[in-house]
Coordinates of C-alpha atoms in Angstrom, one line a residue:
Chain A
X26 CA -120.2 -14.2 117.2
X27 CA -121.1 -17.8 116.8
X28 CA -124.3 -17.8 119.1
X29 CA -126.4 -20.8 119.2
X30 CA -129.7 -20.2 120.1
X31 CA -132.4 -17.0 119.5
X32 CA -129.9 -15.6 117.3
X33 CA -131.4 -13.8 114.0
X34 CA -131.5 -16.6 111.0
X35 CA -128.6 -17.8 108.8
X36 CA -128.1 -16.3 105.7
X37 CA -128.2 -18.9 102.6
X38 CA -125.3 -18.4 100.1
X39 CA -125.1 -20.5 97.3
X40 CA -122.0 -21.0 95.2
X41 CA -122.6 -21.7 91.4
X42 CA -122.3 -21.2 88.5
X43 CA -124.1 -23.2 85.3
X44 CA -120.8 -24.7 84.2
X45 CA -118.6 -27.1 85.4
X46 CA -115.2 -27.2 86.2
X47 CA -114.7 -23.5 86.6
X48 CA -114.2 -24.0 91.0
X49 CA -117.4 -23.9 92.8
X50 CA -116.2 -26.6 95.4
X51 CA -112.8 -24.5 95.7
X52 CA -114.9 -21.4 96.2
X53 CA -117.4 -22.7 98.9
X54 CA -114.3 -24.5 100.8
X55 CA -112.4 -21.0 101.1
X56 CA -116.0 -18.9 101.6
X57 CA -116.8 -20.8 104.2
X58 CA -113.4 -21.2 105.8
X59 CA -112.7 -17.5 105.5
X60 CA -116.3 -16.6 107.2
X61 CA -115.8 -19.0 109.9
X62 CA -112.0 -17.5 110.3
X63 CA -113.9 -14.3 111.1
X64 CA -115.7 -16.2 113.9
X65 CA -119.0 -16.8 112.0
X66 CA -120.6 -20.2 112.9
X67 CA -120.6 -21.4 109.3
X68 CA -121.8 -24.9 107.6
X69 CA -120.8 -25.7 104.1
X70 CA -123.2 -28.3 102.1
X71 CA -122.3 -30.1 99.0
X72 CA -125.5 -30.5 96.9
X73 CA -123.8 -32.5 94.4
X74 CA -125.4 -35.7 95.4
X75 CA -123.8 -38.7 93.4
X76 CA -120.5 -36.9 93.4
X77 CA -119.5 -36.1 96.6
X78 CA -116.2 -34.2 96.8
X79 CA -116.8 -31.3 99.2
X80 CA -115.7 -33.5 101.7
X81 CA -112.3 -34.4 99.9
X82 CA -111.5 -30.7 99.5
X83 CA -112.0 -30.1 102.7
X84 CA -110.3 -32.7 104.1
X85 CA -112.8 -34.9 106.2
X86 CA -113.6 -37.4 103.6
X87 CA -112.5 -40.3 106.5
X88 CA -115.0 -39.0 108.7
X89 CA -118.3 -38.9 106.5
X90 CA -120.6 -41.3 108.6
X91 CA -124.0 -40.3 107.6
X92 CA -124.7 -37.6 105.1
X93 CA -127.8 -35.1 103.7
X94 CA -129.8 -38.3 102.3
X95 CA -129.3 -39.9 105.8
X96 CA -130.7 -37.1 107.1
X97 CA -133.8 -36.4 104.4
X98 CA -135.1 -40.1 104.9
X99 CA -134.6 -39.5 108.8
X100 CA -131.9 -42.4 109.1
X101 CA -129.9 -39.5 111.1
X102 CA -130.1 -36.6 112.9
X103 CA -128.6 -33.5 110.7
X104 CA -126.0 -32.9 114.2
X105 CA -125.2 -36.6 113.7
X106 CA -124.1 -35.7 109.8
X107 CA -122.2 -32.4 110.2
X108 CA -118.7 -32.9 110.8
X109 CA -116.9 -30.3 112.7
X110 CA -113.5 -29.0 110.7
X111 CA -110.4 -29.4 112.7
X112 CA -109.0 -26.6 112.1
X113 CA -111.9 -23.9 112.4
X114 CA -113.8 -24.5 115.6
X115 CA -116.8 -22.6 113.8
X116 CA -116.8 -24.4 110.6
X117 CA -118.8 -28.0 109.5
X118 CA -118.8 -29.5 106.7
X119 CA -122.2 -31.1 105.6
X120 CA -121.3 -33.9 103.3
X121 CA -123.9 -35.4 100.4
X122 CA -124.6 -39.1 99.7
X123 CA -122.8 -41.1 97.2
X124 CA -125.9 -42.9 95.5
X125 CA -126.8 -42.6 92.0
X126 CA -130.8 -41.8 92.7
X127 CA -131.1 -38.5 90.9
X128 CA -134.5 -37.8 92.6
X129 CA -133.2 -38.1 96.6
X130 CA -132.9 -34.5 97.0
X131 CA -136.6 -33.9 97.9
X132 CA -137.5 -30.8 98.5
X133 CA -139.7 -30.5 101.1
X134 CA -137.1 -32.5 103.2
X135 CA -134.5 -30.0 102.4
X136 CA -137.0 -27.0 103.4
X137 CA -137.4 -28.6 106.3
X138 CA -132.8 -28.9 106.8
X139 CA -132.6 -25.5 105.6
X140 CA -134.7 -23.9 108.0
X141 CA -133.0 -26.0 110.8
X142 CA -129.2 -24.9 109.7
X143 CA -130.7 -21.5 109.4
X144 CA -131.6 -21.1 113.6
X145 CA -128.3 -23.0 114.1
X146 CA -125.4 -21.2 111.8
X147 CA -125.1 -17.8 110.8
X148 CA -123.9 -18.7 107.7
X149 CA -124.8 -21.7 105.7
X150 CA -122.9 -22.2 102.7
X151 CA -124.3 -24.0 99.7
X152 CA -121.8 -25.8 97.2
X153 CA -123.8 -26.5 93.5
X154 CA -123.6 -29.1 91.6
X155 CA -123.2 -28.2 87.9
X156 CA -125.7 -27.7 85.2
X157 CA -129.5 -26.4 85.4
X158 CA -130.9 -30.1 87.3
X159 CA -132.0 -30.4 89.8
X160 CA -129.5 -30.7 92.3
X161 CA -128.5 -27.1 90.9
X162 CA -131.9 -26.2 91.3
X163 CA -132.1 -27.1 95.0
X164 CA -128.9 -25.7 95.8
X165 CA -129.9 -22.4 94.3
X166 CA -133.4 -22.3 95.5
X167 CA -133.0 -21.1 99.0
X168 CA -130.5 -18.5 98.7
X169 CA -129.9 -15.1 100.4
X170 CA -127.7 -14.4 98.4
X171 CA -125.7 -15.8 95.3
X172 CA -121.9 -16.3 94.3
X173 CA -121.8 -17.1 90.7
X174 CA -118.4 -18.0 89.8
X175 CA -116.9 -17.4 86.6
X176 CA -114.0 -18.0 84.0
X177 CA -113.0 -15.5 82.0
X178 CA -113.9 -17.7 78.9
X179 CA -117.3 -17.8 77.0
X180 CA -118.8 -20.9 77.5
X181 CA -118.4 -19.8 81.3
X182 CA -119.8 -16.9 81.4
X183 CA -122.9 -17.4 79.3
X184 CA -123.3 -20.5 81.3
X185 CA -123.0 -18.1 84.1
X186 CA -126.2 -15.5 82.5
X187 CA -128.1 -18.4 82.5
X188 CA -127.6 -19.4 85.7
X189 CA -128.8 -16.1 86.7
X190 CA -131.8 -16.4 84.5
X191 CA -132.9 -18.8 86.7
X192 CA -131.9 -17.0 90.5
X193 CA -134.2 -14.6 89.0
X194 CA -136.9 -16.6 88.1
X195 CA -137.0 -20.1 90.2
X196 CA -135.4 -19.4 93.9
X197 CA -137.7 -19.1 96.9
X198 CA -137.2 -14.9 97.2
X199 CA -138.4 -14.9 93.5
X200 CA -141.6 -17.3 94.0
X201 CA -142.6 -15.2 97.3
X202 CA -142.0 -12.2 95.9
X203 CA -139.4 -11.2 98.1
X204 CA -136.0 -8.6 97.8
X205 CA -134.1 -11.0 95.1
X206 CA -131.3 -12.9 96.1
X207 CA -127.8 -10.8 95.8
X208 CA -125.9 -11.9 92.9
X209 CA -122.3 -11.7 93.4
X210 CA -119.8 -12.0 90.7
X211 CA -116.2 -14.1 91.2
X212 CA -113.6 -14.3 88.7
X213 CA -111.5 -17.4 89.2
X214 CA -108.3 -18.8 87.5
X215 CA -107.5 -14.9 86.1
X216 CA -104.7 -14.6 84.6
X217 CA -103.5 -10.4 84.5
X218 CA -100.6 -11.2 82.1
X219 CA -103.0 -12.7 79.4
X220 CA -105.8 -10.0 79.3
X221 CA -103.3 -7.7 79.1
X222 CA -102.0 -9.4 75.8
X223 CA -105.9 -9.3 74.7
X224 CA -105.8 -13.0 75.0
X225 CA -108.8 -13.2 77.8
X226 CA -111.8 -11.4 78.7
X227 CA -111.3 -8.9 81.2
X228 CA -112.8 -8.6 84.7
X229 CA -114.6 -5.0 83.2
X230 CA -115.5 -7.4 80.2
X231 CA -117.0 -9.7 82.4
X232 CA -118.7 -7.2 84.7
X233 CA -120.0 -5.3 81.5
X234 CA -121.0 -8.6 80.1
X235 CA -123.0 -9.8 83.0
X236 CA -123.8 -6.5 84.5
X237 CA -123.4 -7.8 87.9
X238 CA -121.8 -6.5 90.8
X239 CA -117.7 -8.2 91.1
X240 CA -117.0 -10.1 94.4
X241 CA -113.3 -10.5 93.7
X242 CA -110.8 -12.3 91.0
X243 CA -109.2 -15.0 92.0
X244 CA -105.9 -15.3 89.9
X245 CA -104.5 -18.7 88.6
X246 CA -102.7 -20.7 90.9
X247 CA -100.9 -23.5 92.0
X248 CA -101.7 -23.2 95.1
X249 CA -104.9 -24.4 94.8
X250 CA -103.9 -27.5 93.3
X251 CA -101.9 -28.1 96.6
X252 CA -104.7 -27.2 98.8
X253 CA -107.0 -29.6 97.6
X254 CA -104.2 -32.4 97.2
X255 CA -104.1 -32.1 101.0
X256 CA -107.5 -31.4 102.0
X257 CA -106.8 -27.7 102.9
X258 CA -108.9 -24.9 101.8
X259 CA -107.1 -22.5 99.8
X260 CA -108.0 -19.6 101.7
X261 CA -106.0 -21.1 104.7
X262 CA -102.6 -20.9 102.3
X263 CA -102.1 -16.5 103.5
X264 CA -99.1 -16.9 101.4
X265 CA -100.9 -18.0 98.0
X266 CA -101.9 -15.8 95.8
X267 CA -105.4 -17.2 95.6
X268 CA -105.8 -17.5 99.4
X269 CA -105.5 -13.9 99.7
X270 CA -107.6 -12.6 97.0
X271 CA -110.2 -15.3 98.2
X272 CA -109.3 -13.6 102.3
X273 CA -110.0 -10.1 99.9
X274 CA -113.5 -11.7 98.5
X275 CA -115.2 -12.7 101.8
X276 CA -114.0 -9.5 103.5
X277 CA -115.8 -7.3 100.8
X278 CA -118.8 -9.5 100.9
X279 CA -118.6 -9.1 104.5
X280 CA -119.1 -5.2 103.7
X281 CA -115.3 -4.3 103.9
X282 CA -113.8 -1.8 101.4
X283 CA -110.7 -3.9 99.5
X284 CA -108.7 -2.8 96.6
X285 CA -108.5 -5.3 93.5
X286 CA -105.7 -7.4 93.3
X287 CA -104.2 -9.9 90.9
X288 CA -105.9 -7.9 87.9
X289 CA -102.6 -6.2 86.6
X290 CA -99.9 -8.4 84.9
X291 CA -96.9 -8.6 87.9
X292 CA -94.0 -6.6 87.4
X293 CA -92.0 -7.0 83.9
X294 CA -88.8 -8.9 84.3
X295 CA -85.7 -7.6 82.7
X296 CA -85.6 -9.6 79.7
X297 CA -89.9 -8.2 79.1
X298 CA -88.8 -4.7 80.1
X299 CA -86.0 -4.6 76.7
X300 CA -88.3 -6.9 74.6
X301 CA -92.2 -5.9 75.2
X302 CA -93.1 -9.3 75.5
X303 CA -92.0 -12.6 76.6
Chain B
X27 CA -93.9 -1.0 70.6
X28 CA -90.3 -3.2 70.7
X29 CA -88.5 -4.4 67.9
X30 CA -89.8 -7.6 68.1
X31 CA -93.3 -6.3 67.7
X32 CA -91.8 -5.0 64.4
X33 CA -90.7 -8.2 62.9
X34 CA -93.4 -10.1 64.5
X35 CA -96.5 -8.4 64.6
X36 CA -99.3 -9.3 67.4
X37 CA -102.2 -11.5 66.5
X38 CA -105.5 -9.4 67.4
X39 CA -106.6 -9.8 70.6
X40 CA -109.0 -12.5 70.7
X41 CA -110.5 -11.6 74.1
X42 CA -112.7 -8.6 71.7
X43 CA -113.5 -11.0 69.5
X44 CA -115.0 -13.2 72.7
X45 CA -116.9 -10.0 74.2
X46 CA -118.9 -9.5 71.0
X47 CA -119.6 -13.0 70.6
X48 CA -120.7 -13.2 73.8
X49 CA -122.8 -10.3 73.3
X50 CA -124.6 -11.0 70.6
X51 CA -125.4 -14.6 71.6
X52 CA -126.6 -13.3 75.3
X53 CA -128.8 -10.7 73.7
X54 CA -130.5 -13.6 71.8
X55 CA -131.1 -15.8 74.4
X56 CA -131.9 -12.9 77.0
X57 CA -134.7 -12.1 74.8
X58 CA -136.2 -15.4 74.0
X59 CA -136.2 -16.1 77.8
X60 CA -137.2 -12.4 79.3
X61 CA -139.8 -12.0 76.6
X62 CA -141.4 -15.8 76.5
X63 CA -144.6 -14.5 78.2
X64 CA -145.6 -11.6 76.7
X65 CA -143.4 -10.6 73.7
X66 CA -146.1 -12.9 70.9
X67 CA -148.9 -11.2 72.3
X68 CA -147.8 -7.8 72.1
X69 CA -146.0 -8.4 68.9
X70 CA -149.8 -9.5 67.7
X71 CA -151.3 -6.5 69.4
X72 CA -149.2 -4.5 67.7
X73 CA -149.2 -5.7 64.4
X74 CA -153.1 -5.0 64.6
X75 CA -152.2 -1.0 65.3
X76 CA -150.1 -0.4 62.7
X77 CA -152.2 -2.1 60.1
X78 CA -154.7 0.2 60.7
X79 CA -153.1 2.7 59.0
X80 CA -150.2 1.2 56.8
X81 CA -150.3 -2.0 54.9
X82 CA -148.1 -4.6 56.7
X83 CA -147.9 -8.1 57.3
X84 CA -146.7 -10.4 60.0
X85 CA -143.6 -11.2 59.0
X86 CA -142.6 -7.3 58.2
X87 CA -142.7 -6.7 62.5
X88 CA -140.2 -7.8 64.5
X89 CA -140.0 -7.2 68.1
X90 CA -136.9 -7.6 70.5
X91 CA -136.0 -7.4 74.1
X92 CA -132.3 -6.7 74.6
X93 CA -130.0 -5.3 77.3
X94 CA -128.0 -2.8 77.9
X95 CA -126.0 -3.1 81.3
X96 CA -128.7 -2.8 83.6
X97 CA -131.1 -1.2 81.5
X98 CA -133.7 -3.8 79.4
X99 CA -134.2 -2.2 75.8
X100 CA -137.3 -3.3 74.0
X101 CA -136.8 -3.0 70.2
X102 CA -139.4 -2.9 67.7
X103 CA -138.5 -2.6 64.4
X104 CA -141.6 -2.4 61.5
X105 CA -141.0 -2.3 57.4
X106 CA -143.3 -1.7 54.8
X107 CA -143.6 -0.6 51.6
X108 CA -143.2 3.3 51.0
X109 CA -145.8 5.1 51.4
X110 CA -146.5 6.4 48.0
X111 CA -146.9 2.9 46.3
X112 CA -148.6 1.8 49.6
X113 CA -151.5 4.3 48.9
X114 CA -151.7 2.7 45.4
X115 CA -151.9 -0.3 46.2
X116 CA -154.3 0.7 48.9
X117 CA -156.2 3.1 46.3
X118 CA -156.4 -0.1 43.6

């Protein structure tokens, strides 16, 4: 795995999600990290230009030297603006620029750094910005195939229908006419113990809701706090709860067979057990 | 059920309440964007078929597109008058 040259083309995953807030940087962090854990050569670009932060979460915000609009207005090479991770010899991080000129995402430009990343990764891994702009736009446009990640909460998930409104209408495989782009549902910050008091929509909820196929629930947890206090991706964290159902996600997007977890409340303590509730 | 879910009995569960919001809003907006392109047309075309052999007016036809998991459910829902005072009118 890994090859460099005349290998077959990069597939284009984009990570959104209509909504803000709900984890889209967490997510591309640990997708990326997890594929290129499995020896895929794997980039990871933040789209969000104005508000860079993929870079922070990943921990190489000390080594951003030139970054996407660098490499659109040909001020730098795109090998000169990819940062290789420490810790993953098969991951890079492609960080955006800082500046507040909506309109520097032009898209020919990025056609043209798509296609490139495409011949050079297997995987290139596209972090959204939020909202239906166009940053969102661009991230989405290009896409293979699609994780739209979710809260279980309403705002999120209709957020979310629109979003794939749009995969279905605007991306490139929809304007040539192409197989569409595969939507992929992920649940994040879950919380087992509160669906099962009815107090949160449900992954089946969800699924029903959306009518989409489910990539994996990632349940509440600290631990993802602490992995992006120290520049970590989550899915690096084998003993978090999180790191292993994201580990669980890109196996079964990888085509692996893996059981649900995190979507039933843990086992009752004592006190729960006498009193049905706690 | 505890004893404590005897003195102090569970709110209903919210999440339902959320699911059927969310359904009813999606449907909406599913519609006005699946159906932008052709849904006036066909609602016009339609109209014109009907009223060819009962009395109705525009704003008695109303057309939908919905969903149903995966499967797209086009509603189209006509009133008018019963028939037997339609013919009057139609006979006056």
């Amino acid at each position: 795995m890994g090859s460099i040259s005349s290998k077959k083309p990069g597939q284009v995953i984009v990570v959104t999600s209509g909504k803000g807030g709900v984890g889209k940087t967490t997510t591309s962090a640990a997708i990326a990290a997890g594929l290129a854990l499995r020896g895929h050569k794997t980039v990871v670009i933040d789209f969000d230009v104005g508000l860079r932060n993929l870079d922070l979460v990943m921990g190489c915000e000390r080594r951003v030297v030139f970054d996407f609009i660098n490499v659109l207005n040909g001020d730098a090479k795109l090998n000169q603006a990819l940062i290789r991770d420490k810790r993953l010899e098969t991951l890079y991080v492609f960080p955006t620029s800082q500046t507040r000129d909506k309109d520097a995402l032009k898209s020919e430009g990025v056609a043209s750094v798509m296609a490139e990343l495409r011949d050079g990764f297997d995987y290139v891994v596209c972090d959204s910005p939020a909202g239906i702009e166009r940053g969102a736009l661009t991230a989405l446009y290009h896409a293979d195939s699609a994780v739209i990640v979710t809260n279980p909460e309403v705002s999120s998930v209709r957020d979310s229908d629109r979003i794939l409104g749009i995969l279905a209408a605007k991306s490139r495989r929809a304007e040539l006419n192409q197989e569409p782009v595969k939507e992929h549902l992920l649940l994040t910050r879950y919380s087992a113990d509160r669906v099962a008091n009815g107090e949160m929509l449900s992954v089946d909820d969800v699924k029903e809701i959306l009518s989409i196929p489910i990539l994996g629930v990632i349940p509440e947890s600290e631990s993802v706090l602490k992995a992006s206090n120290t520049g970590t991706p989550v899915i690096l964290d084998e003993t978090s709860p999180a790191g292993r159902a994201y580990d669980d996600a890109v196996a079964r997007f990888l085509g692996e067979q893996r059981e649900m977890r995190f979507v039933v409340p843990a086992r009752k303590s004592l006190f729960r057990t006498i009193f049905g509730r706690a | 059920m505890s004893i404590l879910d005897f003195f102090f009995p569970k709110k209903p569960a919210t999440a339902a309440v959320a699911k059927e919001r969310l359904q009813i809003v999606l449907a909406h907006e599913r519609a006005s964007r699946d159906g932008a392109d052709f849904l006036p047309l066909m609602k016009k075309e339609l109209l014109a078929v009907v009223a060819k052999y009962v009395a109705v007016k525009e704003d008695m036809i109303r057309v939908r597109l919905g969903r149903d998991g995966s499967a797209s459910i086009l509603k189209i829902n006509v009133e008018f008058e019963s028939p037997r005072r339609t013919a009057r009118a139609m006979g006056a």
